[in-house]
Tab-separated table of C-alpha atoms in Angstrom:
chain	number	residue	atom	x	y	z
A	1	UNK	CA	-5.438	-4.451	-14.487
A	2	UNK	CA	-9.218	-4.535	-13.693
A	3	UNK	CA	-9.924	-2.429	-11.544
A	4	UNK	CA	-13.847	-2.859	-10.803
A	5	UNK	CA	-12.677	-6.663	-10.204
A	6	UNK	CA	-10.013	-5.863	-7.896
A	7	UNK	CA	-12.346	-3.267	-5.869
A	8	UNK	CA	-14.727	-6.088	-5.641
A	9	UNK	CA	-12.130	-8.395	-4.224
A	10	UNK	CA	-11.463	-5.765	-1.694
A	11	UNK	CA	-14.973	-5.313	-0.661
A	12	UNK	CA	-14.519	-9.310	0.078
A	13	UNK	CA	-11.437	-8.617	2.645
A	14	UNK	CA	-8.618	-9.060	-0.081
A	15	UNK	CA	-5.505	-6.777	1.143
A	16	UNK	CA	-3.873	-5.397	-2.192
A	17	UNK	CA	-0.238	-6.432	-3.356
A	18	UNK	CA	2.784	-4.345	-3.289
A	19	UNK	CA	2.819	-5.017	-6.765
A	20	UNK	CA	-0.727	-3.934	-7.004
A	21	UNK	CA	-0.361	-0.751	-4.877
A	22	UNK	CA	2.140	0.677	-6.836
A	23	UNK	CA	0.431	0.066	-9.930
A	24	UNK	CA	-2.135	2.731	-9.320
A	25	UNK	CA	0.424	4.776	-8.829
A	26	UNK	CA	2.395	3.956	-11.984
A	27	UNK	CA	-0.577	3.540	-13.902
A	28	UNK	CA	-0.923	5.441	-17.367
A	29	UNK	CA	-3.212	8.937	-17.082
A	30	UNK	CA	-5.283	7.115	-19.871
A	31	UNK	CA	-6.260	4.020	-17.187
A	32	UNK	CA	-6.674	7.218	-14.668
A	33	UNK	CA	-10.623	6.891	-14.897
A	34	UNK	CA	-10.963	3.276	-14.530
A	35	UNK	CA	-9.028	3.474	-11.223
A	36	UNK	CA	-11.178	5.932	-9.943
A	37	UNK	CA	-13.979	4.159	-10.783
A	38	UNK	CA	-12.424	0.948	-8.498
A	39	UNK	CA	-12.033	3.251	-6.081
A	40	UNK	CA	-15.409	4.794	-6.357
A	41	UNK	CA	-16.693	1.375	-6.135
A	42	UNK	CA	-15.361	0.952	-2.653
A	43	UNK	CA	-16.122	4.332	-1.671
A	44	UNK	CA	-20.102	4.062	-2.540
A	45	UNK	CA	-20.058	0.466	-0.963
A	46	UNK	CA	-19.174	1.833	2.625
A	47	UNK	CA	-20.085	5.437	2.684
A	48	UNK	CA	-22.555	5.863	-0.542
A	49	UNK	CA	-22.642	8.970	-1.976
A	50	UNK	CA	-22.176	11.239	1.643
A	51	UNK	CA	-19.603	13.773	2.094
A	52	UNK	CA	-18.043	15.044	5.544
A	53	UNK	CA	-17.245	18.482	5.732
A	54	UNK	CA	-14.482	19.495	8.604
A	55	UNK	CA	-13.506	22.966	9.284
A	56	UNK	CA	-10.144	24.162	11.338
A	57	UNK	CA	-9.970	26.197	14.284
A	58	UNK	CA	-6.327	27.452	14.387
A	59	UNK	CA	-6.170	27.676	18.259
A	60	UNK	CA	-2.494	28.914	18.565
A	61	UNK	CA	-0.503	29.516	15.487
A	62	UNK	CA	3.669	29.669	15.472
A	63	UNK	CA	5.695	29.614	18.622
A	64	UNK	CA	6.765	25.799	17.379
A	65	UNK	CA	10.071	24.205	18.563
A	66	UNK	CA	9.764	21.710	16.077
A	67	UNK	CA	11.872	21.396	12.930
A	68	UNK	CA	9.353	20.169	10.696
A	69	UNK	CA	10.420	20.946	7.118
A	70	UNK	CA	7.117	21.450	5.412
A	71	UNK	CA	5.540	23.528	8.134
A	72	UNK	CA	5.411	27.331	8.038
A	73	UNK	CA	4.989	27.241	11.971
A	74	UNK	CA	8.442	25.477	12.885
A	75	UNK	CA	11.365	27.166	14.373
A	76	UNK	CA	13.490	27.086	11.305
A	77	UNK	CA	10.996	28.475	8.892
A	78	UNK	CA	10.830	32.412	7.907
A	79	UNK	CA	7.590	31.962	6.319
A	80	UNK	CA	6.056	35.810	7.579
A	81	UNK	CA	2.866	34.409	9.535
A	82	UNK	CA	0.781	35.571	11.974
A	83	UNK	CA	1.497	34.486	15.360
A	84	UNK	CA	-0.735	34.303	18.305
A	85	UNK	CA	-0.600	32.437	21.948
A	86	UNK	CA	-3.367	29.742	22.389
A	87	UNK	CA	-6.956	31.295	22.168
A	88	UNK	CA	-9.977	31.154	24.812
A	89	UNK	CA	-12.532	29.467	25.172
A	90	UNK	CA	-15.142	31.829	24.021
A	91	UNK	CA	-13.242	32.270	20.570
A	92	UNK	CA	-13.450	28.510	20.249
A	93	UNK	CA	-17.117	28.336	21.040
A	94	UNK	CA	-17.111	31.460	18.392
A	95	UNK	CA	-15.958	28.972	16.200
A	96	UNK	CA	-17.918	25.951	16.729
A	97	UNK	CA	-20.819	28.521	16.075
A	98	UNK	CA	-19.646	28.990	12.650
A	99	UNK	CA	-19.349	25.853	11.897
A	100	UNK	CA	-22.581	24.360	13.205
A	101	UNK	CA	-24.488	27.360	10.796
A	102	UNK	CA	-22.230	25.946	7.659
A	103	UNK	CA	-23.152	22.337	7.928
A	104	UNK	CA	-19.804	21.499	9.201
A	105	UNK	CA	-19.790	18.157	10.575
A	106	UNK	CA	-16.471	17.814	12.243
A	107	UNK	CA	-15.009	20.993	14.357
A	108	UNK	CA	-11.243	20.531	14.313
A	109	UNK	CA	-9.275	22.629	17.403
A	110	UNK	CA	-5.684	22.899	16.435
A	111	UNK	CA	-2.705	24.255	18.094
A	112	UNK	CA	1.132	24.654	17.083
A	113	UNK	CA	3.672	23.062	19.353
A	114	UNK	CA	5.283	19.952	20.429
A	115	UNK	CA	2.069	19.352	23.084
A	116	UNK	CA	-0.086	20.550	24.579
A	117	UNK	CA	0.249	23.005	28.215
A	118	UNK	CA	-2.188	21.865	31.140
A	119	UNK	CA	-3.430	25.051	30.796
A	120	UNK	CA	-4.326	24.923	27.017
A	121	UNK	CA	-6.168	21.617	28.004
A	122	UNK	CA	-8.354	22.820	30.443
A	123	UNK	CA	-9.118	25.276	27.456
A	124	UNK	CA	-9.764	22.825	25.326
A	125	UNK	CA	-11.960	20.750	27.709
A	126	UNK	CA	-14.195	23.577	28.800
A	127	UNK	CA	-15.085	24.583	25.387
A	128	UNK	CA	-15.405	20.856	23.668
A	129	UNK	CA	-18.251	20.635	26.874
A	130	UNK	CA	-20.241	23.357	25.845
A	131	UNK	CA	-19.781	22.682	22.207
A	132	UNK	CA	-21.114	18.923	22.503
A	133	UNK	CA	-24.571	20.517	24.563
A	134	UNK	CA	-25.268	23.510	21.825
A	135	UNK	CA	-23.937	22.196	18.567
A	136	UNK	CA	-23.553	18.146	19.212
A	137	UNK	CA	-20.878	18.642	16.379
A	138	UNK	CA	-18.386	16.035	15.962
A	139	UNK	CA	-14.798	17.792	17.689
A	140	UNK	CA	-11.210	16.411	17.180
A	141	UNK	CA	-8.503	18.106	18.731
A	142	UNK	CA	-4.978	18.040	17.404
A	143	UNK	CA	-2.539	19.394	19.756
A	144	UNK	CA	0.955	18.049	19.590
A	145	UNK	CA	2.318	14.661	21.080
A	146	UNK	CA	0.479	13.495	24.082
A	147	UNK	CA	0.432	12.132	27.830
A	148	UNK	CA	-1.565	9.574	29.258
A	149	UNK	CA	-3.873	11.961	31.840
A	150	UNK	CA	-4.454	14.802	28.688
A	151	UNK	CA	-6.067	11.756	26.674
A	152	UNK	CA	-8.051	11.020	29.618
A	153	UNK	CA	-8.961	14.190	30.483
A	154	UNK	CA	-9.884	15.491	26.559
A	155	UNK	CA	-11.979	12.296	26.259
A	156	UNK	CA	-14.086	12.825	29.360
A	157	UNK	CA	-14.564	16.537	28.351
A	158	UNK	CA	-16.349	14.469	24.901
A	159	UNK	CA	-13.257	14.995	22.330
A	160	UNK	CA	-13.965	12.402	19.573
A	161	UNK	CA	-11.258	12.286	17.864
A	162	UNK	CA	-7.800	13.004	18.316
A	163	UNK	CA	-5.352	14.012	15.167
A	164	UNK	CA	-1.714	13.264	15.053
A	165	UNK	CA	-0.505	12.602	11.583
A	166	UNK	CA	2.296	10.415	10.653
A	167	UNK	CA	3.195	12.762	7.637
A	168	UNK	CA	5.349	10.188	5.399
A	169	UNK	CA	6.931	6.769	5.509
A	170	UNK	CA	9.201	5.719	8.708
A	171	UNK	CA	12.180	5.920	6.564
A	172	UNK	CA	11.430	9.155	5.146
A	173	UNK	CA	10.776	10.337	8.152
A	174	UNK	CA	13.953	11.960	8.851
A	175	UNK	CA	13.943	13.906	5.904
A	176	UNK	CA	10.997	15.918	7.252
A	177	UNK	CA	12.697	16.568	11.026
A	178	UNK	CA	14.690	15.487	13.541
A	179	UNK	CA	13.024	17.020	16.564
A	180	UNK	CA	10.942	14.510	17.057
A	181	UNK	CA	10.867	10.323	16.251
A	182	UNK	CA	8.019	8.554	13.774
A	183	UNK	CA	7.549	6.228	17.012
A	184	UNK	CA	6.703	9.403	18.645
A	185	UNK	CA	3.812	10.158	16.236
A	186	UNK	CA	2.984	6.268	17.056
A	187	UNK	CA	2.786	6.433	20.546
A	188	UNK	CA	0.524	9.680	19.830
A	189	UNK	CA	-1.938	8.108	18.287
A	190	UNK	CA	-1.581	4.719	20.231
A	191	UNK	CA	-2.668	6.700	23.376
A	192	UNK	CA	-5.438	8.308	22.255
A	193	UNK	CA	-6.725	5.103	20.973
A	194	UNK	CA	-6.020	3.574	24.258
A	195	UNK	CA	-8.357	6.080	25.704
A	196	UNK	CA	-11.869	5.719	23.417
A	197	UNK	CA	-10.486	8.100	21.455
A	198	UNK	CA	-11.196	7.620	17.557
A	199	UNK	CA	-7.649	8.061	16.138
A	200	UNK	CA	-6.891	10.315	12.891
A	201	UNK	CA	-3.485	10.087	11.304
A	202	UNK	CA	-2.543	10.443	7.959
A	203	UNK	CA	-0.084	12.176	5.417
A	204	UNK	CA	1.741	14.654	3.255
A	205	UNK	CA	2.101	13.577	-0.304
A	206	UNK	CA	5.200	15.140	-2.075
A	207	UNK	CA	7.563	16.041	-0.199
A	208	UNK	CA	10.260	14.150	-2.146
A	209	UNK	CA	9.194	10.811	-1.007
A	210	UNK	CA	9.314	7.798	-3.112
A	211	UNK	CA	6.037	5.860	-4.511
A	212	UNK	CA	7.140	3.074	-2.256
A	213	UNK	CA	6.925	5.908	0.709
A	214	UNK	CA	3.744	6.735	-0.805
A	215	UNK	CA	2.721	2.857	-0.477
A	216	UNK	CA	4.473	2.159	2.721
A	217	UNK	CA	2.338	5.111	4.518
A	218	UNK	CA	-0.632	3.700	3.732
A	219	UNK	CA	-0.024	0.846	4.726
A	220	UNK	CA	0.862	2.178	8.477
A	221	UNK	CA	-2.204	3.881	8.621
A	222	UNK	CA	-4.161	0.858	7.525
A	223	UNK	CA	-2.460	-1.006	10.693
A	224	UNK	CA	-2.529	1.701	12.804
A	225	UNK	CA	-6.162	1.483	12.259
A	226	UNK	CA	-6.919	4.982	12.452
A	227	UNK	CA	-10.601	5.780	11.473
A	228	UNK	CA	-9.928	9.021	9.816
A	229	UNK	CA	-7.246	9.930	7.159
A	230	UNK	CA	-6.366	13.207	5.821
A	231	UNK	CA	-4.571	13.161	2.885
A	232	UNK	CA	-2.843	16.615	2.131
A	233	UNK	CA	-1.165	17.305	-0.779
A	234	UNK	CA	2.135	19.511	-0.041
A	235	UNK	CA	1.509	23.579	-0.501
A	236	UNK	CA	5.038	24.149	-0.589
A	237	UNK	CA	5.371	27.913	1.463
A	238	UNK	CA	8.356	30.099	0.905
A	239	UNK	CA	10.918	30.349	3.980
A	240	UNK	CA	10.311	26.510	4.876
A	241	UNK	CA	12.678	23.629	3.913
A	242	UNK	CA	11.097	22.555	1.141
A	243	UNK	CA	10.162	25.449	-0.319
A	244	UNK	CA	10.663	25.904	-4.095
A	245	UNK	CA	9.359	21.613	-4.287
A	246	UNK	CA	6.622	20.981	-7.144
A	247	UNK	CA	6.826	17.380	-8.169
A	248	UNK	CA	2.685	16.868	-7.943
A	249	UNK	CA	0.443	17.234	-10.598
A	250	UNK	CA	-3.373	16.666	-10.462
A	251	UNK	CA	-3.653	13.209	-12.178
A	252	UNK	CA	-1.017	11.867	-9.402
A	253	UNK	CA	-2.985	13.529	-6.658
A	254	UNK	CA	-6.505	11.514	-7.745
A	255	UNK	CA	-4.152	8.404	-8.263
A	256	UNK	CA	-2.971	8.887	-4.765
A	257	UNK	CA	-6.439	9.025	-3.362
A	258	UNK	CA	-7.522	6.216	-5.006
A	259	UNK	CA	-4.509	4.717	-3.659
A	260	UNK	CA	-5.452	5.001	0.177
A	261	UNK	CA	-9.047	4.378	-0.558
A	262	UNK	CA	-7.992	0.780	-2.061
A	263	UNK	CA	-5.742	0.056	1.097
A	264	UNK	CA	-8.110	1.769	3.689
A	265	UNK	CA	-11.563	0.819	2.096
A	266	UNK	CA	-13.429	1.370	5.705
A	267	UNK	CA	-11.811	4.296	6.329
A	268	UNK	CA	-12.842	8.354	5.977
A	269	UNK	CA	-10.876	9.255	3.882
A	270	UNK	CA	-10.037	13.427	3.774
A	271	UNK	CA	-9.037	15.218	0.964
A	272	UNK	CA	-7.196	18.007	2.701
A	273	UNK	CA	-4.197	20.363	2.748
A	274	UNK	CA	-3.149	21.706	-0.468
A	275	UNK	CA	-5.847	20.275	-2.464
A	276	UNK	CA	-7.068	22.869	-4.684
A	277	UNK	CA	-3.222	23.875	-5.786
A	278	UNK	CA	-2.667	20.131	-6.611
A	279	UNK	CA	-6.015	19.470	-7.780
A	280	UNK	CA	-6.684	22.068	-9.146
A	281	UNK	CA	-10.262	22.087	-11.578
A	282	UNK	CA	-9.786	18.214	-11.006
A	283	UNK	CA	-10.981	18.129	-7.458
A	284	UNK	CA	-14.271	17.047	-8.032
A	285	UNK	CA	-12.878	13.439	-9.041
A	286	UNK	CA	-11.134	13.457	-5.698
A	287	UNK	CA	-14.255	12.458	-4.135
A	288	UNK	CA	-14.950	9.600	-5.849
A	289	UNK	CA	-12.202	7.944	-3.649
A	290	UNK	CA	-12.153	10.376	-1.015
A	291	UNK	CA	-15.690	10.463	1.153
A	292	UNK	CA	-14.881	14.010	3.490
A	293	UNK	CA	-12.807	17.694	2.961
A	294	UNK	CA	-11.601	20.517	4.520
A	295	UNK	CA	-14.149	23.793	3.927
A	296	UNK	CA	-12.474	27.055	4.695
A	297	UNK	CA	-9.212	27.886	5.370
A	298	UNK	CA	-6.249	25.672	6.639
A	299	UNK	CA	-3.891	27.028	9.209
A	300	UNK	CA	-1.956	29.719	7.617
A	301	UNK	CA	-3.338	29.157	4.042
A	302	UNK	CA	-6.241	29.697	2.581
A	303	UNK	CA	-8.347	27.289	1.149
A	304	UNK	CA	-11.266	27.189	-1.608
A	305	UNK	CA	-14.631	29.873	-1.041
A	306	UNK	CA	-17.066	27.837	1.249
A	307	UNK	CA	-19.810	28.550	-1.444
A	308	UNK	CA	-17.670	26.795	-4.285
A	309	UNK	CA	-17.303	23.539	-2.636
A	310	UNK	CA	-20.934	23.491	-1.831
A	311	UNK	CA	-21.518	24.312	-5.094
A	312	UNK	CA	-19.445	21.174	-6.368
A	313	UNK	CA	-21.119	18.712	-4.001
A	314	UNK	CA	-24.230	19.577	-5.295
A	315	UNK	CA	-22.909	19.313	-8.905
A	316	UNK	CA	-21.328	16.181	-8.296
A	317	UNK	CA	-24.791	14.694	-6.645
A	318	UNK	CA	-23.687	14.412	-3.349
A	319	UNK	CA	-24.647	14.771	0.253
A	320	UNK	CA	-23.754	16.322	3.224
A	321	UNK	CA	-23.719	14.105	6.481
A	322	UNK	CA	-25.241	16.224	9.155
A	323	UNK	CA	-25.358	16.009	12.953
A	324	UNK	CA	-28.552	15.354	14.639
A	325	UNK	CA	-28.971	18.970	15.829
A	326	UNK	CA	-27.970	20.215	11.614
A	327	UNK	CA	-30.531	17.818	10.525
A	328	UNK	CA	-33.113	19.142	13.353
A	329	UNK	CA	-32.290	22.566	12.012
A	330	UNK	CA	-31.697	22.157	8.411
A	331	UNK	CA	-34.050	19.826	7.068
């Protein structure tokens, strides 16, 4: 297939076959470079050569009911973590601090659980004010399924974003747990959007899904129309469910990415999770689809040195999007 052609044809409003979809996928390593170049294509058409850096806060880590298979934090996993109740607010700020100095554009406040406590709201909500009038950073909070009047109250506090990831495909849904529906994850991200705010949902790639799953995802993001999607690539951690599963290799991973960039052209599209295991010394061609990453540690892995992902932005040519107040006080 042509690729460049096809990209074009996107960049016109064409939505890309089935057949099309899972021919990234499928395609031979040797075409690998001429689908990133398609995607690449779309990429530099709506977000140029700009990179978005995010950075995690992990707010309150284990204590999860949930079943989730591919989660260190669930109930049924014996993954030795550390465990901790939900922080304050003056450890978040601590935080936001941290990542205002390191050019971090997006501050991302996460806590285990099904959803959120009033109490770990109010948290939330007194620290996402104060970070908005020193740091005017970007802030999405991801904090378990959620009501109507904790949407209302997180986006008057100035939350941007809200994160709830669908994970995988409906019907593989199952697979991953049981404790919880993929309508629930929906209706997540359905009332966040319902309440101004900016919805990001996305998905865990190999965890024994299916290329169609892989397809079929995307596509549920795409009408789900959430503005943000992190793509993570499955760190499979001892004492979880799927423990022991390796069926990802770095070539797959890029064709992946270009995958979501050709069905989500508009979209941010994160490289996240898991990336440098799966990537490994290919990450640097994961932003030619992908336009934003993870710096720093996840929630109980680590990820890549800060300094080395600078390092390959400003190998690869690219820039960092900075806030108003970064650009006041870096440039």
């Amino acid at each position: 297939m042509n690729w460049l052609q096809i990209a074009d044809e996107v960049i016109e409003g064409k939505i890309i076959s089935n057949e099309e979809a899972l021919a990234i996928l499928n395609s031979d390593d040797d075409e690998l470079l001429k689908v990133m170049d398609g995607a690449f294509a779309i990429r530099k058409h709506y977000y140029g050569k700009k990179v978005k850096l995010n950075m995690i806060m992990n707010a309150k880590s284990g204590y999860c009911p949930e079943d989730c298979g591919y989660c260190s934090q669930s109930s049924k996993s014996t993954a030795p973590i550390e465990k901790y109740p939900f922080i304050t607010k003056d450890e978040i700020l601590a935080g936001a601090k941290r990542a205002f100095d390191n050019k971090i554009g997006t501050y991302c406040i996460v806590a285990s659980g099904r959803g959120p406590t009033r109490k770990d709201v109010n948290v939330v909500s007194e620290a996402v004010t104060e970070i908005k009038e020193k740091y005017g950073l970007k802030v999405c909070a991801c904090l378990g399924l959620l009501k109507e009047e904790q949407a209302q109250q997180l986006k008057e506090a100035g939350v941007d974003r809200y994160n709830h990831n669908l994970n995988t495909s409906e019907r593989h849904h199952s697979y991953i747990t049981t404790s919880h529906t993929y309508e629930d994850r929906v209706n997540t991200v359905e009332i966040a959007k319902k309440h101004g705010i900016s919805p990001c949902s996305g998905a865990i790639i190999g965890m024994k899904e299916t290329k169609e799953d892989v397809v079929n995802i995307a596509r549920a993001l795409h009408q789900l129309d959430a503005d943000s999607i992190p793509v993570n690539f499955l760190n499979a951690i001892d004492g979880t469910k799927l423990e022991g599963t390796k069926e990802l290799n770095p070539r797959y991973c890029l064709k992946v990415l270009a995958l979501f960039r050709f069905i989500n052209p508009t979209k941010e599209i994160r490289i996240s999770g898991g990336r440098e295991i799966n990537l490994g010394s290919l990450q640097p061609l994961g932003l030619y689809a992908a336009n934003s990453i993870f710096v720093g540690d996840y929630l109980t892995t680590e990820g890549q040195e800060a300094n080395s992902d600078y390092r390959m932005l400003e190998d690869l040519g690219f820039e960092i999007e900075l806030s108003a107040k970064q650009e006041a006080a870096f440039c």
